[in-house]
Short mmCIF file of C-alpha atoms in Angstrom, two decimals:
data_model
loop_
_atom_site.label_atom_id
_atom_site.label_comp_id
_atom_site.label_asym_id
_atom_site.label_seq_id
_atom_site.Cartn_x
_atom_site.Cartn_y
_atom_site.Cartn_z
CA MET A 1 -33.95 -213.58 -29.26
CA THR A 2 -34.62 -210.14 -27.71
CA VAL A 3 -35.20 -206.97 -29.71
CA PRO A 4 -34.72 -203.44 -28.31
CA ALA A 5 -37.57 -201.69 -26.61
CA SER A 6 -39.93 -199.73 -28.82
CA PRO A 7 -40.82 -196.10 -28.08
CA ALA A 8 -44.44 -197.14 -27.63
CA ASP A 9 -44.10 -199.28 -24.50
CA GLY A 10 -40.43 -199.08 -23.52
CA GLU A 11 -40.27 -202.85 -22.92
CA PRO A 12 -38.02 -205.33 -24.75
CA HIS A 13 -39.75 -208.13 -26.65
CA GLU A 14 -38.93 -211.81 -27.13
CA LEU A 15 -39.31 -212.99 -30.72
CA PRO A 16 -40.69 -216.49 -31.24
CA GLY A 17 -37.88 -218.89 -32.06
CA ASP A 18 -37.72 -222.10 -34.05
CA GLY A 19 -35.86 -223.96 -31.36
CA LEU A 20 -32.64 -224.05 -33.37
CA HIS A 21 -31.04 -220.68 -32.65
CA ASP A 22 -32.38 -219.72 -29.22
CA SER A 23 -29.07 -220.14 -27.42
CA SER A 24 -27.33 -216.82 -26.74
CA GLU A 25 -23.99 -218.63 -26.76
CA GLU A 26 -24.26 -219.63 -30.44
CA PRO A 27 -23.63 -217.19 -33.28
CA ALA A 28 -26.47 -216.24 -35.57
CA GLY A 29 -27.13 -218.85 -38.25
CA HIS A 30 -25.43 -221.61 -36.27
CA LEU A 31 -26.89 -225.04 -36.97
CA PRO A 32 -27.99 -227.29 -34.11
CA ALA A 33 -25.10 -229.19 -32.58
CA GLN A 34 -26.89 -232.52 -32.81
CA LEU A 35 -28.53 -233.80 -35.97
CA PRO A 36 -30.88 -236.78 -35.91
CA ASP A 37 -28.85 -239.99 -35.69
CA GLU A 38 -30.41 -241.48 -38.80
CA ILE A 39 -29.50 -238.44 -40.89
CA THR A 40 -25.92 -238.49 -39.63
CA ASP A 41 -25.72 -242.22 -40.34
CA PHE A 42 -27.23 -241.75 -43.81
CA VAL A 43 -24.80 -239.01 -44.79
CA THR A 44 -21.79 -240.83 -43.31
CA HIS A 45 -22.42 -243.92 -45.40
CA CYS A 46 -23.27 -241.92 -48.52
CA VAL A 47 -19.74 -240.48 -48.47
CA PRO A 48 -18.19 -243.62 -50.05
CA LEU A 49 -21.08 -243.76 -52.53
CA THR A 50 -20.78 -240.19 -53.75
CA GLY A 51 -17.12 -239.41 -53.17
CA PHE A 52 -18.05 -236.12 -51.47
CA ALA A 53 -17.25 -235.30 -47.86
CA ALA A 54 -20.02 -235.34 -45.25
CA PHE A 55 -19.81 -231.54 -44.99
CA ASP A 56 -20.71 -231.20 -48.69
CA LEU A 57 -23.61 -233.65 -48.40
CA HIS A 58 -25.04 -231.91 -45.34
CA ALA A 59 -24.63 -228.54 -47.10
CA THR A 60 -27.08 -229.53 -49.83
CA GLY A 61 -29.89 -229.62 -47.26
CA THR A 62 -31.39 -232.63 -49.03
CA ALA A 63 -30.29 -235.52 -46.80
CA ARG A 64 -33.68 -235.94 -45.12
CA LEU A 65 -35.49 -235.65 -48.45
CA TYR A 66 -33.27 -238.23 -50.13
CA LEU A 67 -33.50 -240.68 -47.25
CA ASP A 68 -37.30 -240.43 -47.22
CA THR A 69 -37.44 -240.73 -51.02
CA ALA A 70 -35.30 -243.87 -51.01
CA ARG A 71 -37.40 -245.45 -48.28
CA ARG A 72 -40.63 -244.76 -50.16
CA GLN A 73 -39.28 -246.03 -53.47
CA VAL A 74 -37.57 -249.16 -52.15
CA GLY A 75 -39.90 -249.94 -49.26
CA GLU A 76 -39.19 -249.50 -45.56
CA ASP A 77 -38.12 -253.09 -44.84
CA ARG A 78 -36.25 -253.62 -48.10
CA PHE A 79 -34.36 -250.35 -47.73
CA ALA A 80 -33.42 -251.33 -44.17
CA ALA A 81 -32.02 -254.61 -45.51
CA PHE A 82 -30.05 -252.79 -48.20
CA TRP A 83 -28.73 -250.24 -45.71
CA ALA A 84 -27.56 -252.93 -43.30
CA ALA A 85 -25.76 -254.74 -46.14
CA TRP A 86 -24.12 -251.51 -47.32
CA LYS A 87 -22.96 -250.52 -43.82
CA ARG A 88 -21.49 -253.99 -43.35
CA ALA A 89 -19.65 -253.70 -46.67
CA VAL A 90 -18.22 -250.30 -45.72
CA ALA A 91 -17.14 -251.55 -42.30
CA GLU A 92 -15.26 -254.42 -43.97
CA GLY A 93 -13.54 -252.11 -46.45
CA HIS A 94 -15.55 -253.20 -49.46
CA GLY A 95 -17.66 -251.39 -52.00
CA PRO A 96 -20.87 -252.08 -53.92
CA GLU A 97 -19.23 -255.03 -55.69
CA VAL A 98 -20.02 -257.29 -52.71
CA LEU A 99 -23.73 -256.41 -52.73
CA THR A 100 -26.45 -258.39 -54.43
CA PRO A 101 -27.51 -257.17 -57.89
CA THR A 102 -30.68 -255.64 -56.44
CA HIS A 103 -28.80 -253.86 -53.67
CA ARG A 104 -26.26 -252.58 -56.19
CA GLU A 105 -29.15 -251.10 -58.16
CA VAL A 106 -30.42 -249.33 -55.04
CA ALA A 107 -26.91 -247.99 -54.43
CA ARG A 108 -26.80 -246.75 -58.01
CA ALA A 109 -30.15 -245.04 -57.55
CA LEU A 110 -28.88 -243.26 -54.42
CA ILE A 111 -25.79 -242.05 -56.27
CA TYR A 112 -27.96 -240.84 -59.14
CA LEU A 113 -30.24 -239.06 -56.68
CA TRP A 114 -27.37 -237.22 -54.98
CA TYR A 115 -25.77 -236.19 -58.25
CA THR A 116 -28.80 -235.19 -60.32
CA GLY A 117 -31.56 -234.58 -57.78
CA ALA A 118 -33.77 -237.19 -59.48
CA TRP A 119 -34.71 -240.74 -58.58
CA PRO A 120 -33.89 -242.89 -61.65
CA ARG A 121 -35.73 -245.66 -63.39
CA LEU A 122 -34.53 -248.92 -61.86
CA ALA A 123 -33.41 -251.95 -63.80
CA PRO A 124 -36.48 -254.12 -64.53
CA ALA A 125 -35.04 -257.08 -62.59
CA ALA A 126 -34.47 -254.95 -59.47
CA HIS A 127 -37.89 -253.33 -59.85
CA ALA A 128 -39.49 -256.77 -59.88
CA ASP A 129 -37.33 -258.13 -57.06
CA LEU A 130 -38.25 -255.19 -54.82
CA ARG A 131 -41.95 -255.73 -55.67
CA ARG A 132 -42.39 -252.01 -56.07
CA GLU A 133 -45.95 -250.83 -56.48
CA SER A 134 -45.05 -247.37 -57.79
CA ALA A 135 -44.38 -246.68 -61.45
CA ASN A 136 -40.81 -247.40 -62.50
CA THR A 137 -40.11 -243.97 -63.94
CA GLU A 138 -37.58 -241.22 -63.23
CA PHE A 139 -38.86 -238.25 -61.25
CA VAL A 140 -37.60 -235.25 -59.29
CA PRO A 141 -38.76 -235.31 -55.65
CA THR A 142 -38.62 -231.52 -55.33
CA PRO A 143 -37.58 -228.67 -57.64
CA SER A 144 -34.82 -227.57 -55.26
CA ALA A 145 -33.08 -230.93 -55.68
CA TYR A 146 -32.08 -229.95 -59.21
CA ALA A 147 -30.11 -226.96 -57.95
CA GLU A 148 -28.41 -229.02 -55.22
CA GLY A 149 -27.19 -231.83 -57.49
CA LEU A 150 -23.58 -232.77 -56.85
CA VAL A 151 -22.94 -232.95 -60.58
CA TRP A 152 -22.56 -229.17 -60.74
CA ARG A 153 -19.83 -229.21 -58.12
CA THR A 154 -17.75 -231.78 -59.96
CA PHE A 155 -16.77 -229.19 -62.56
CA HIS A 156 -17.19 -226.07 -60.38
CA GLY A 157 -20.18 -224.98 -62.40
CA HIS A 158 -23.71 -224.02 -61.47
CA PRO A 159 -27.17 -225.27 -62.47
CA ALA A 160 -28.66 -223.32 -65.34
CA GLY A 161 -31.21 -220.87 -64.03
CA ALA A 162 -30.10 -221.19 -60.39
CA LYS A 163 -27.19 -220.25 -58.15
CA PRO A 164 -25.42 -217.89 -60.57
CA PRO A 165 -21.77 -217.56 -59.55
CA GLY A 166 -21.65 -213.81 -60.18
CA PHE A 167 -20.75 -211.41 -62.93
CA GLY A 168 -17.52 -212.20 -64.73
CA THR A 169 -16.76 -215.38 -62.82
CA TRP A 170 -16.72 -217.49 -65.98
CA ALA A 171 -13.48 -215.68 -66.84
CA VAL A 172 -11.82 -217.11 -63.73
CA ALA A 173 -10.19 -220.52 -64.12
CA PRO A 174 -11.61 -223.20 -61.78
CA PRO A 175 -9.39 -224.38 -58.92
CA GLU A 176 -7.05 -227.27 -59.54
CA LEU A 177 -8.20 -230.75 -58.63
CA PRO A 178 -6.85 -232.01 -55.31
CA ASP A 179 -4.41 -234.88 -55.34
CA THR A 180 -5.13 -238.34 -53.97
CA ALA A 181 -3.72 -237.60 -50.51
CA ARG A 182 -5.92 -234.52 -50.16
CA LEU A 183 -9.01 -236.40 -51.30
CA ARG A 184 -8.41 -239.21 -48.83
CA ALA A 185 -7.81 -236.73 -46.00
CA ASP A 186 -10.98 -234.76 -46.79
CA LEU A 187 -13.03 -237.97 -46.83
CA GLY A 188 -11.50 -239.29 -43.62
CA LEU A 189 -9.77 -242.12 -45.47
CA ALA A 190 -6.16 -241.11 -44.84
CA ASP A 191 -5.52 -244.06 -42.51
CA VAL A 192 -8.08 -246.45 -43.98
CA PRO A 193 -6.96 -249.16 -46.43
CA TYR A 194 -8.68 -248.45 -49.71
CA ARG A 195 -9.57 -251.43 -51.85
CA THR A 196 -13.05 -250.71 -53.18
CA GLY A 197 -13.40 -252.63 -56.41
CA LEU A 198 -9.99 -254.29 -55.99
CA ALA A 199 -9.15 -257.86 -55.06
CA ALA A 200 -6.56 -256.79 -52.48
CA GLU A 201 -5.22 -253.70 -50.76
CA VAL A 202 -2.81 -251.64 -52.88
CA PRO A 203 -0.82 -248.44 -52.30
CA PRO A 204 -2.78 -245.26 -53.09
CA GLU A 205 -0.53 -244.44 -56.05
CA ASP A 206 -1.44 -247.79 -57.67
CA ILE A 207 -5.21 -247.31 -57.43
CA PRO A 208 -6.78 -246.89 -60.88
CA ALA A 209 -8.04 -243.36 -61.42
CA HIS A 210 -11.65 -244.47 -61.94
CA LEU A 211 -11.67 -246.10 -58.48
CA LEU A 212 -10.30 -243.14 -56.51
CA PRO A 213 -12.57 -241.55 -53.91
CA GLY A 214 -13.86 -238.04 -54.40
CA GLN A 215 -14.08 -236.09 -57.62
CA ARG A 216 -12.70 -237.91 -60.63
CA VAL A 217 -8.99 -237.27 -60.77
CA SER A 218 -8.94 -238.87 -64.20
CA ARG A 219 -10.44 -235.66 -65.54
CA ASP A 220 -6.96 -234.12 -65.60
CA VAL A 221 -6.25 -236.10 -68.79
CA PRO A 222 -6.01 -233.48 -71.56
CA PRO A 223 -8.69 -233.77 -74.24
CA SER A 224 -5.97 -234.07 -76.89
CA ALA A 225 -4.88 -237.36 -75.32
CA VAL A 226 -8.34 -238.89 -75.67
CA PRO A 227 -8.88 -240.57 -79.04
CA THR A 228 -11.83 -239.19 -80.94
CA ALA A 229 -14.67 -241.45 -81.94
CA ALA A 230 -15.19 -242.14 -85.61
CA ALA A 231 -18.34 -240.78 -87.16
CA PRO A 232 -21.10 -243.32 -87.82
CA GLY A 233 -20.25 -245.24 -90.95
CA ALA A 234 -16.81 -243.64 -91.23
CA ALA A 235 -14.99 -246.88 -90.49
CA ALA A 236 -16.89 -248.76 -93.15
CA ALA A 237 -16.37 -245.96 -95.65
CA SER A 238 -12.65 -245.87 -94.88
CA ALA A 239 -12.31 -249.61 -95.34
CA ALA A 240 -14.21 -249.44 -98.59
CA ALA A 241 -11.99 -246.65 -99.87
CA ALA A 242 -8.85 -248.65 -99.09
CA THR A 243 -10.08 -251.68 -101.02
CA PRO A 244 -9.38 -251.54 -104.76
CA LYS A 245 -12.52 -251.74 -106.76
CA VAL A 246 -12.84 -254.23 -109.58
CA ILE A 247 -15.11 -252.94 -112.29
CA ASP A 248 -16.75 -255.62 -114.36
CA THR A 249 -17.01 -254.38 -117.97
CA PRO A 250 -19.61 -256.23 -119.97
CA GLU A 251 -18.27 -257.81 -123.13
CA VAL A 252 -19.45 -256.17 -126.33
CA PRO A 253 -20.11 -258.64 -129.12
CA VAL A 254 -17.90 -258.12 -132.16
CA THR A 255 -19.80 -257.69 -135.42
CA PRO A 256 -18.37 -257.51 -138.95
CA GLU A 257 -17.77 -253.98 -140.07
CA GLU A 258 -19.99 -252.61 -142.74
CA GLY A 259 -18.57 -252.97 -146.29
CA THR A 260 -16.46 -256.00 -145.51
CA SER A 261 -17.01 -259.56 -146.47
#
């Protein structure tokens, strides 16, 4: 990058670059055309885990951090085994249901990491099977991961204390949820048979809402259609109220009245 000449010496100066934006043919702020293969591979196969497009996952800027975190927590060799099994499942059109219980737990941890920015506490059986030496506790790998959690994007909100959307934006209704066709197109699944979690391939319109890719379309169910949960003890109290009570009255012994014989 060249800056104009200064009045002091009349010569232009080259600013030190970071190796990413030195090309004069690329606009300012343009990302490098080629990302490391392992990052591209990691993001590509996290798309079916998270339901977000690769563009959204790259935009968080946390792909390298999450890949390194998973490798440290699971172990280099064991994570490689899990990743190979997951890639094979994706290539065959399956989902986590075909993985071993331990590998399913690792997949769950990755989903949790992407959505919340924290590595979760693993199931005790998976923790033992992986022979992890680190403490089995939840932790946040970096403070910035909290702000980049995908959970905020699922309801078009923002993390408290970070990324404020701007003055008055809470008065603007969030955009409508995309339909199934749009979700499949955005995720590159328009021409791919979708049967994750199903015994056989079915038409998109017959896929249960909780198994659809992308953001949960089932959230368009109005709250009024969802039955409310009874308060603790309310069911027992209601049943007791409906049952007629039988009051046992103790018998009072009859004694002769005074003045009678």
